[in-house]
Amino acid sequence: MKQTINSSKLSALGPYSHAVATEGKLYYFSGQLGINAQTKEMGKTIEEQTKNSLENIDILLTECGLTKDDVVKTTVLLSDINNFEAMNQVYGDYFTENHPSRSAFEVANLPANGLVEIEIIASGK
């Protein structure tokens, strides 16, 4: 059994759910670009986009009754791996303890010409 979750606070750039919860209380979240949830505009810098992406993740976690401490795995997609350090600084300000496991990759392109996209897996209670 699965339950799809969509937030009215966030936009989707295609036919997908923001998150899917499984019967075993695992939550799989779709990647979040660096789009500001209020203005619907893409951030200009890697730092701004990373912050927006993590704020969007926080919105989804809250709507699912979860917190960042429930995140067990992240995948970070970067349009340029040279942005890793700047992204990592903002990421480290968000995940300050009980760090989830993480993978980071450079990809050829991201939707809407994004610089970063972050997806997560979280474990519910």
mmCIF file of N, CA and C in Angstrom, residues 3-114:
data_model
loop_
_atom_site.group_PDB
_atom_site.id
_atom_site.type_symbol
_atom_site.label_atom_id
_atom_site.label_comp_id
_atom_site.label_asym_id
_atom_site.label_seq_id
_atom_site.Cartn_x
_atom_site.Cartn_y
_atom_site.Cartn_z
ATOM 1 N N GLN A 3 0.674 5.752 -0.090
ATOM 2 C CA GLN A 3 -0.139 6.962 0.025
ATOM 3 C C GLN A 3 0.630 8.090 -0.629
ATOM 4 N N THR A 4 0.005 8.772 -1.590
ATOM 5 C CA THR A 4 0.671 9.907 -2.229
ATOM 6 C C THR A 4 0.364 11.177 -1.448
ATOM 7 N N ILE A 5 1.344 12.066 -1.417
ATOM 8 C CA ILE A 5 1.243 13.307 -0.650
ATOM 9 C C ILE A 5 1.631 14.456 -1.572
ATOM 10 N N ASN A 6 0.776 15.468 -1.626
ATOM 11 C CA ASN A 6 1.054 16.662 -2.418
ATOM 12 C C ASN A 6 0.746 17.888 -1.583
ATOM 13 N N SER A 7 1.606 18.878 -1.669
ATOM 14 C CA SER A 7 1.447 20.103 -0.903
ATOM 15 C C SER A 7 0.847 21.194 -1.764
ATOM 16 N N SER A 8 -0.122 21.885 -1.229
ATOM 17 C CA SER A 8 -0.699 23.029 -1.944
ATOM 18 C C SER A 8 0.249 24.227 -1.903
ATOM 19 N N LYS A 9 1.273 24.155 -1.043
ATOM 20 C CA LYS A 9 2.225 25.261 -0.912
ATOM 21 C C LYS A 9 3.331 25.220 -1.967
ATOM 22 N N LEU A 10 3.492 24.070 -2.626
ATOM 23 C CA LEU A 10 4.575 23.911 -3.590
ATOM 24 C C LEU A 10 4.023 23.606 -4.976
ATOM 25 N N SER A 11 4.784 23.964 -5.998
ATOM 26 C CA SER A 11 4.415 23.685 -7.377
ATOM 27 C C SER A 11 5.109 22.413 -7.835
ATOM 28 N N ALA A 12 4.519 21.748 -8.790
ATOM 29 C CA ALA A 12 5.147 20.585 -9.416
ATOM 30 C C ALA A 12 5.387 20.920 -10.884
ATOM 31 N N LEU A 13 6.545 20.520 -11.388
ATOM 32 C CA LEU A 13 6.865 20.794 -12.787
ATOM 33 C C LEU A 13 6.551 19.601 -13.683
ATOM 34 N N GLY A 14 5.692 18.711 -13.213
ATOM 35 C CA GLY A 14 5.345 17.554 -14.016
ATOM 36 C C GLY A 14 4.365 16.658 -13.283
ATOM 37 N N PRO A 15 4.048 15.521 -13.885
ATOM 38 C CA PRO A 15 3.086 14.593 -13.287
ATOM 39 C C PRO A 15 3.752 13.675 -12.254
ATOM 40 N N TYR A 16 3.916 14.170 -11.047
ATOM 41 C CA TYR A 16 4.487 13.362 -9.966
ATOM 42 C C TYR A 16 3.936 13.832 -8.635
ATOM 43 N N SER A 17 4.081 13.005 -7.628
ATOM 44 C CA SER A 17 3.675 13.359 -6.269
ATOM 45 C C SER A 17 4.862 13.947 -5.540
ATOM 46 N N HIS A 18 4.613 14.859 -4.626
ATOM 47 C CA HIS A 18 5.693 15.437 -3.828
ATOM 48 C C HIS A 18 6.341 14.379 -2.942
ATOM 49 N N ALA A 19 5.531 13.442 -2.454
ATOM 50 C CA ALA A 19 6.051 12.366 -1.613
ATOM 51 C C ALA A 19 5.126 11.165 -1.707
ATOM 52 N N VAL A 20 5.692 10.006 -1.395
ATOM 53 C CA VAL A 20 4.916 8.776 -1.314
ATOM 54 C C VAL A 20 5.308 8.088 -0.017
ATOM 55 N N ALA A 21 4.301 7.732 0.788
ATOM 56 C CA ALA A 21 4.532 7.017 2.042
ATOM 57 C C ALA A 21 4.165 5.552 1.837
ATOM 58 N N THR A 22 4.973 4.672 2.407
ATOM 59 C CA THR A 22 4.697 3.246 2.316
ATOM 60 C C THR A 22 4.087 2.755 3.619
ATOM 61 N N GLU A 23 3.508 1.580 3.574
ATOM 62 C CA GLU A 23 2.904 0.982 4.758
ATOM 63 C C GLU A 23 3.925 0.822 5.882
ATOM 64 N N GLY A 24 5.184 0.616 5.514
ATOM 65 C CA GLY A 24 6.249 0.460 6.500
ATOM 66 C C GLY A 24 6.760 1.775 7.056
ATOM 67 N N LYS A 25 6.057 2.876 6.791
ATOM 68 C CA LYS A 25 6.394 4.207 7.309
ATOM 69 C C LYS A 25 7.670 4.794 6.706
ATOM 70 N N LEU A 26 8.013 4.391 5.490
ATOM 71 C CA LEU A 26 9.083 5.059 4.763
ATOM 72 C C LEU A 26 8.438 6.081 3.835
ATOM 73 N N TYR A 27 9.051 7.249 3.770
ATOM 74 C CA TYR A 27 8.565 8.335 2.936
ATOM 75 C C TYR A 27 9.624 8.644 1.879
ATOM 76 N N TYR A 28 9.232 8.576 0.620
ATOM 77 C CA TYR A 28 10.113 8.889 -0.499
ATOM 78 C C TYR A 28 9.672 10.227 -1.071
ATOM 79 N N PHE A 29 10.558 11.207 -1.015
ATOM 80 C CA PHE A 29 10.226 12.561 -1.452
ATOM 81 C C PHE A 29 10.851 12.854 -2.810
ATOM 82 N N SER A 30 10.064 13.449 -3.687
ATOM 83 C CA SER A 30 10.579 13.870 -4.988
ATOM 84 C C SER A 30 11.605 14.986 -4.792
ATOM 85 N N GLY A 31 12.508 15.105 -5.746
ATOM 86 C CA GLY A 31 13.531 16.144 -5.681
ATOM 87 C C GLY A 31 12.915 17.530 -5.655
ATOM 88 N N GLN A 32 13.513 18.388 -4.851
ATOM 89 C CA GLN A 32 13.057 19.774 -4.741
ATOM 90 C C GLN A 32 14.106 20.698 -5.337
ATOM 91 N N LEU A 33 13.677 21.472 -6.308
ATOM 92 C CA LEU A 33 14.540 22.481 -6.917
ATOM 93 C C LEU A 33 14.624 23.696 -6.006
ATOM 94 N N GLY A 34 15.445 24.627 -6.362
ATOM 95 C CA GLY A 34 15.650 25.835 -5.568
ATOM 96 C C GLY A 34 14.652 26.928 -5.843
ATOM 97 N N ILE A 35 13.378 26.570 -5.964
ATOM 98 C CA ILE A 35 12.313 27.533 -6.228
ATOM 99 C C ILE A 35 11.746 28.016 -4.898
ATOM 100 N N ASN A 36 11.647 29.316 -4.751
ATOM 101 C CA ASN A 36 11.076 29.900 -3.542
ATOM 102 C C ASN A 36 9.578 29.587 -3.507
ATOM 103 N N ALA A 37 9.112 28.980 -2.409
ATOM 104 C CA ALA A 37 7.705 28.563 -2.310
ATOM 105 C C ALA A 37 6.733 29.741 -2.343
ATOM 106 N N GLN A 38 7.148 30.902 -1.844
ATOM 107 C CA GLN A 38 6.241 32.053 -1.823
ATOM 108 C C GLN A 38 6.211 32.793 -3.165
ATOM 109 N N THR A 39 7.372 33.076 -3.715
ATOM 110 C CA THR A 39 7.430 33.878 -4.940
ATOM 111 C C THR A 39 7.341 33.036 -6.210
ATOM 112 N N LYS A 40 7.590 31.719 -6.074
ATOM 113 C CA LYS A 40 7.613 30.779 -7.220
ATOM 114 C C LYS A 40 8.756 31.085 -8.187
ATOM 115 N N GLU A 41 9.774 31.818 -7.698
ATOM 116 C CA GLU A 41 10.924 32.150 -8.533
ATOM 117 C C GLU A 41 12.136 31.318 -8.118
ATOM 118 N N MET A 42 12.947 30.977 -9.110
ATOM 119 C CA MET A 42 14.178 30.236 -8.873
ATOM 120 C C MET A 42 15.209 31.172 -8.264
ATOM 121 N N GLY A 43 15.906 30.697 -7.242
ATOM 122 C CA GLY A 43 16.999 31.473 -6.676
ATOM 123 C C GLY A 43 18.075 31.730 -7.711
ATOM 124 N N LYS A 44 18.863 32.760 -7.500
ATOM 125 C CA LYS A 44 19.893 33.140 -8.483
ATOM 126 C C LYS A 44 21.235 32.442 -8.236
ATOM 127 N N THR A 45 21.565 32.179 -6.963
ATOM 128 C CA THR A 45 22.867 31.588 -6.634
ATOM 129 C C THR A 45 22.680 30.168 -6.121
ATOM 130 N N ILE A 46 23.758 29.418 -6.079
ATOM 131 C CA ILE A 46 23.706 28.054 -5.551
ATOM 132 C C ILE A 46 23.297 28.070 -4.086
ATOM 133 N N GLU A 47 23.760 29.056 -3.339
ATOM 134 C CA GLU A 47 23.397 29.146 -1.921
ATOM 135 C C GLU A 47 21.893 29.388 -1.761
ATOM 136 N N GLU A 48 21.375 30.327 -2.533
ATOM 137 C CA GLU A 48 19.949 30.658 -2.465
ATOM 138 C C GLU A 48 19.092 29.469 -2.902
ATOM 139 N N GLN A 49 19.502 28.799 -3.970
ATOM 140 C CA GLN A 49 18.743 27.651 -4.448
ATOM 141 C C GLN A 49 18.799 26.488 -3.453
ATOM 142 N N THR A 50 19.946 26.261 -2.848
ATOM 143 C CA THR A 50 20.057 25.187 -1.857
ATOM 144 C C THR A 50 19.154 25.487 -0.668
ATOM 145 N N LYS A 51 19.172 26.724 -0.204
ATOM 146 C CA LYS A 51 18.314 27.137 0.917
ATOM 147 C C LYS A 51 16.843 26.943 0.557
ATOM 148 N N ASN A 52 16.430 27.360 -0.641
ATOM 149 C CA ASN A 52 15.045 27.192 -1.082
ATOM 150 C C ASN A 52 14.666 25.716 -1.151
ATOM 151 N N SER A 53 15.553 24.908 -1.705
ATOM 152 C CA SER A 53 15.295 23.472 -1.812
ATOM 153 C C SER A 53 15.065 22.860 -0.430
ATOM 154 N N LEU A 54 15.917 23.204 0.526
ATOM 155 C CA LEU A 54 15.786 22.669 1.880
ATOM 156 C C LEU A 54 14.546 23.215 2.579
ATOM 157 N N GLU A 55 14.179 24.457 2.317
ATOM 158 C CA GLU A 55 12.938 25.009 2.881
ATOM 159 C C GLU A 55 11.718 24.290 2.308
ATOM 160 N N ASN A 56 11.770 23.942 1.021
ATOM 161 C CA ASN A 56 10.678 23.186 0.404
ATOM 162 C C ASN A 56 10.587 21.791 1.027
ATOM 163 N N ILE A 57 11.733 21.183 1.267
ATOM 164 C CA ILE A 57 11.758 19.878 1.936
ATOM 165 C C ILE A 57 11.148 20.005 3.327
ATOM 166 N N ASP A 58 11.476 21.067 4.026
ATOM 167 C CA ASP A 58 10.933 21.292 5.370
ATOM 168 C C ASP A 58 9.405 21.420 5.340
ATOM 169 N N ILE A 59 8.878 22.098 4.338
ATOM 170 C CA ILE A 59 7.426 22.221 4.169
ATOM 171 C C ILE A 59 6.801 20.834 4.045
ATOM 172 N N LEU A 60 7.380 19.996 3.187
ATOM 173 C CA LEU A 60 6.845 18.655 2.971
ATOM 174 C C LEU A 60 6.971 17.788 4.215
ATOM 175 N N LEU A 61 8.117 17.860 4.883
ATOM 176 C CA LEU A 61 8.289 17.086 6.117
ATOM 177 C C LEU A 61 7.229 17.466 7.145
ATOM 178 N N THR A 62 7.010 18.758 7.315
ATOM 179 C CA THR A 62 6.023 19.238 8.283
ATOM 180 C C THR A 62 4.626 18.730 7.936
ATOM 181 N N GLU A 63 4.269 18.796 6.656
ATOM 182 C CA GLU A 63 2.944 18.327 6.235
ATOM 183 C C GLU A 63 2.770 16.830 6.448
ATOM 184 N N CYS A 64 3.881 16.093 6.493
ATOM 185 C CA CYS A 64 3.834 14.643 6.736
ATOM 186 C C CYS A 64 3.984 14.308 8.218
ATOM 187 N N GLY A 65 4.100 15.323 9.068
ATOM 188 C CA GLY A 65 4.278 15.094 10.495
ATOM 189 C C GLY A 65 5.686 14.635 10.844
ATOM 190 N N LEU A 66 6.649 15.015 10.017
ATOM 191 C CA LEU A 66 8.044 14.615 10.192
ATOM 192 C C LEU A 66 8.922 15.842 10.407
ATOM 193 N N THR A 67 10.168 15.599 10.792
ATOM 194 C CA THR A 67 11.167 16.658 10.909
ATOM 195 C C THR A 67 12.419 16.234 10.170
ATOM 196 N N LYS A 68 13.365 17.144 10.074
ATOM 197 C CA LYS A 68 14.626 16.816 9.396
ATOM 198 C C LYS A 68 15.374 15.687 10.110
ATOM 199 N N ASP A 69 15.098 15.481 11.391
ATOM 200 C CA ASP A 69 15.725 14.374 12.114
ATOM 201 C C ASP A 69 15.229 13.017 11.639
ATOM 202 N N ASP A 70 14.104 12.978 10.911
ATOM 203 C CA ASP A 70 13.565 11.731 10.372
ATOM 204 C C ASP A 70 14.160 11.381 9.014
ATOM 205 N N VAL A 71 14.948 12.290 8.430
ATOM 206 C CA VAL A 71 15.550 12.056 7.114
ATOM 207 C C VAL A 71 16.699 11.062 7.269
ATOM 208 N N VAL A 72 16.635 9.977 6.487
ATOM 209 C CA VAL A 72 17.672 8.946 6.573
ATOM 210 C C VAL A 72 18.629 8.965 5.377
ATOM 211 N N LYS A 73 18.191 9.552 4.249
ATOM 212 C CA LYS A 73 19.030 9.561 3.046
ATOM 213 C C LYS A 73 18.690 10.771 2.201
ATOM 214 N N THR A 74 19.711 11.419 1.662
ATOM 215 C CA THR A 74 19.505 12.499 0.700
ATOM 216 C C THR A 74 20.303 12.205 -0.568
ATOM 217 N N THR A 75 19.803 12.706 -1.656
ATOM 218 C CA THR A 75 20.536 12.690 -2.920
ATOM 219 C C THR A 75 20.553 14.126 -3.427
ATOM 220 N N VAL A 76 21.750 14.635 -3.683
ATOM 221 C CA VAL A 76 21.920 16.010 -4.146
ATOM 222 C C VAL A 76 22.396 15.961 -5.596
ATOM 223 N N LEU A 77 21.643 16.606 -6.465
ATOM 224 C CA LEU A 77 22.006 16.711 -7.874
ATOM 225 C C LEU A 77 22.460 18.136 -8.143
ATOM 226 N N LEU A 78 23.642 18.267 -8.717
ATOM 227 C CA LEU A 78 24.228 19.581 -9.005
ATOM 228 C C LEU A 78 24.465 19.720 -10.501
ATOM 229 N N SER A 79 24.145 20.871 -11.042
ATOM 230 C CA SER A 79 24.427 21.103 -12.459
ATOM 231 C C SER A 79 25.918 21.340 -12.688
ATOM 232 N N ASP A 80 26.651 21.653 -11.615
ATOM 233 C CA ASP A 80 28.101 21.870 -11.689
ATOM 234 C C ASP A 80 28.707 21.426 -10.360
ATOM 235 N N ILE A 81 29.516 20.382 -10.386
ATOM 236 C CA ILE A 81 30.106 19.840 -9.154
ATOM 237 C C ILE A 81 31.007 20.862 -8.464
ATOM 238 N N ASN A 82 31.442 21.879 -9.193
ATOM 239 C CA ASN A 82 32.240 22.945 -8.578
ATOM 240 C C ASN A 82 31.427 23.757 -7.569
ATOM 241 N N ASN A 83 30.107 23.607 -7.583
ATOM 242 C CA ASN A 83 29.240 24.265 -6.607
ATOM 243 C C ASN A 83 29.088 23.448 -5.324
ATOM 244 N N PHE A 84 29.779 22.307 -5.248
ATOM 245 C CA PHE A 84 29.607 21.409 -4.104
ATOM 246 C C PHE A 84 29.909 22.101 -2.773
ATOM 247 N N GLU A 85 31.019 22.797 -2.683
ATOM 248 C CA GLU A 85 31.395 23.435 -1.407
ATOM 249 C C GLU A 85 30.363 24.445 -0.938
ATOM 250 N N ALA A 86 29.894 25.291 -1.848
ATOM 251 C CA ALA A 86 28.897 26.298 -1.479
ATOM 252 C C ALA A 86 27.588 25.633 -1.076
ATOM 253 N N MET A 87 27.163 24.599 -1.817
ATOM 254 C CA MET A 87 25.954 23.855 -1.456
ATOM 255 C C MET A 87 26.149 23.199 -0.099
ATOM 256 N N ASN A 88 27.310 22.599 0.117
ATOM 257 C CA ASN A 88 27.595 21.858 1.337
ATOM 258 C C ASN A 88 27.540 22.757 2.573
ATOM 259 N N GLN A 89 27.936 24.004 2.433
ATOM 260 C CA GLN A 89 27.884 24.952 3.545
ATOM 261 C C GLN A 89 26.437 25.185 3.984
ATOM 262 N N VAL A 90 25.555 25.449 3.030
ATOM 263 C CA VAL A 90 24.143 25.680 3.338
ATOM 264 C C VAL A 90 23.503 24.391 3.865
ATOM 265 N N TYR A 91 23.814 23.273 3.230
ATOM 266 C CA TYR A 91 23.306 21.955 3.640
ATOM 267 C C TYR A 91 23.704 21.668 5.091
ATOM 268 N N GLY A 92 24.951 21.980 5.441
ATOM 269 C CA GLY A 92 25.444 21.761 6.805
ATOM 270 C C GLY A 92 24.781 22.663 7.829
ATOM 271 N N ASP A 93 24.307 23.825 7.400
ATOM 272 C CA ASP A 93 23.559 24.708 8.292
ATOM 273 C C ASP A 93 22.157 24.162 8.559
ATOM 274 N N TYR A 94 21.647 23.342 7.648
ATOM 275 C CA TYR A 94 20.318 22.741 7.798
ATOM 276 C C TYR A 94 20.398 21.437 8.593
ATOM 277 N N PHE A 95 21.247 20.524 8.139
ATOM 278 C CA PHE A 95 21.441 19.251 8.842
ATOM 279 C C PHE A 95 22.621 19.424 9.796
ATOM 280 N N THR A 96 22.339 19.878 11.008
ATOM 281 C CA THR A 96 23.407 20.207 11.955
ATOM 282 C C THR A 96 23.842 19.029 12.806
ATOM 283 N N GLU A 97 22.979 18.010 12.959
ATOM 284 C CA GLU A 97 23.343 16.814 13.717
ATOM 285 C C GLU A 97 22.507 15.652 13.207
ATOM 286 N N ASN A 98 22.859 14.459 13.632
ATOM 287 C CA ASN A 98 22.178 13.250 13.143
ATOM 288 C C ASN A 98 22.085 13.273 11.623
ATOM 289 N N HIS A 99 23.226 13.529 10.994
ATOM 290 C CA HIS A 99 23.270 13.683 9.535
ATOM 291 C C HIS A 99 22.760 12.432 8.819
ATOM 292 N N PRO A 100 21.907 12.621 7.821
ATOM 293 C CA PRO A 100 21.491 11.478 7.003
ATOM 294 C C PRO A 100 22.629 11.048 6.083
ATOM 295 N N SER A 101 22.546 9.840 5.564
ATOM 296 C CA SER A 101 23.510 9.451 4.539
ATOM 297 C C SER A 101 23.221 10.299 3.299
ATOM 298 N N ARG A 102 24.225 10.454 2.427
ATOM 299 C CA ARG A 102 24.052 11.364 1.294
ATOM 300 C C ARG A 102 24.893 10.907 0.110
ATOM 301 N N SER A 103 24.347 11.135 -1.063
ATOM 302 C CA SER A 103 25.075 11.014 -2.324
ATOM 303 C C SER A 103 24.962 12.355 -3.019
ATOM 304 N N ALA A 104 25.994 12.733 -3.760
ATOM 305 C CA ALA A 104 25.960 13.973 -4.531
ATOM 306 C C ALA A 104 26.538 13.697 -5.908
ATOM 307 N N PHE A 105 25.860 14.179 -6.927
ATOM 308 C CA PHE A 105 26.262 13.935 -8.308
ATOM 309 C C PHE A 105 26.172 15.205 -9.136
ATOM 310 N N GLU A 106 27.044 15.321 -10.114
ATOM 311 C CA GLU A 106 26.882 16.332 -11.145
ATOM 312 C C GLU A 106 26.046 15.716 -12.251
ATOM 313 N N VAL A 107 25.094 16.471 -12.736
ATOM 314 C CA VAL A 107 24.239 16.027 -13.840
ATOM 315 C C VAL A 107 24.327 17.039 -14.974
ATOM 316 N N ALA A 108 23.967 16.624 -16.168
ATOM 317 C CA ALA A 108 24.090 17.504 -17.333
ATOM 318 C C ALA A 108 23.187 18.729 -17.219
ATOM 319 N N ASN A 109 21.961 18.528 -16.809
ATOM 320 C CA ASN A 109 20.989 19.613 -16.698
ATOM 321 C C ASN A 109 19.962 19.267 -15.633
ATOM 322 N N LEU A 110 19.343 20.299 -15.085
ATOM 323 C CA LEU A 110 18.228 20.133 -14.161
ATOM 324 C C LEU A 110 17.030 20.902 -14.711
ATOM 325 N N PRO A 111 15.806 20.501 -14.346
ATOM 326 C CA PRO A 111 14.631 21.236 -14.819
ATOM 327 C C PRO A 111 14.717 22.726 -14.472
ATOM 328 N N ALA A 112 14.150 23.545 -15.318
ATOM 329 C CA ALA A 112 14.080 24.997 -15.130
ATOM 330 C C ALA A 112 15.467 25.622 -14.969
ATOM 331 N N ASN A 113 16.489 24.968 -15.533
ATOM 332 C CA ASN A 113 17.875 25.437 -15.439
ATOM 333 C C ASN A 113 18.354 25.587 -13.995
ATOM 334 N N GLY A 114 17.848 24.715 -13.123
ATOM 335 C CA GLY A 114 18.248 24.749 -11.722
ATOM 336 C C GLY A 114 19.718 24.420 -11.542
#
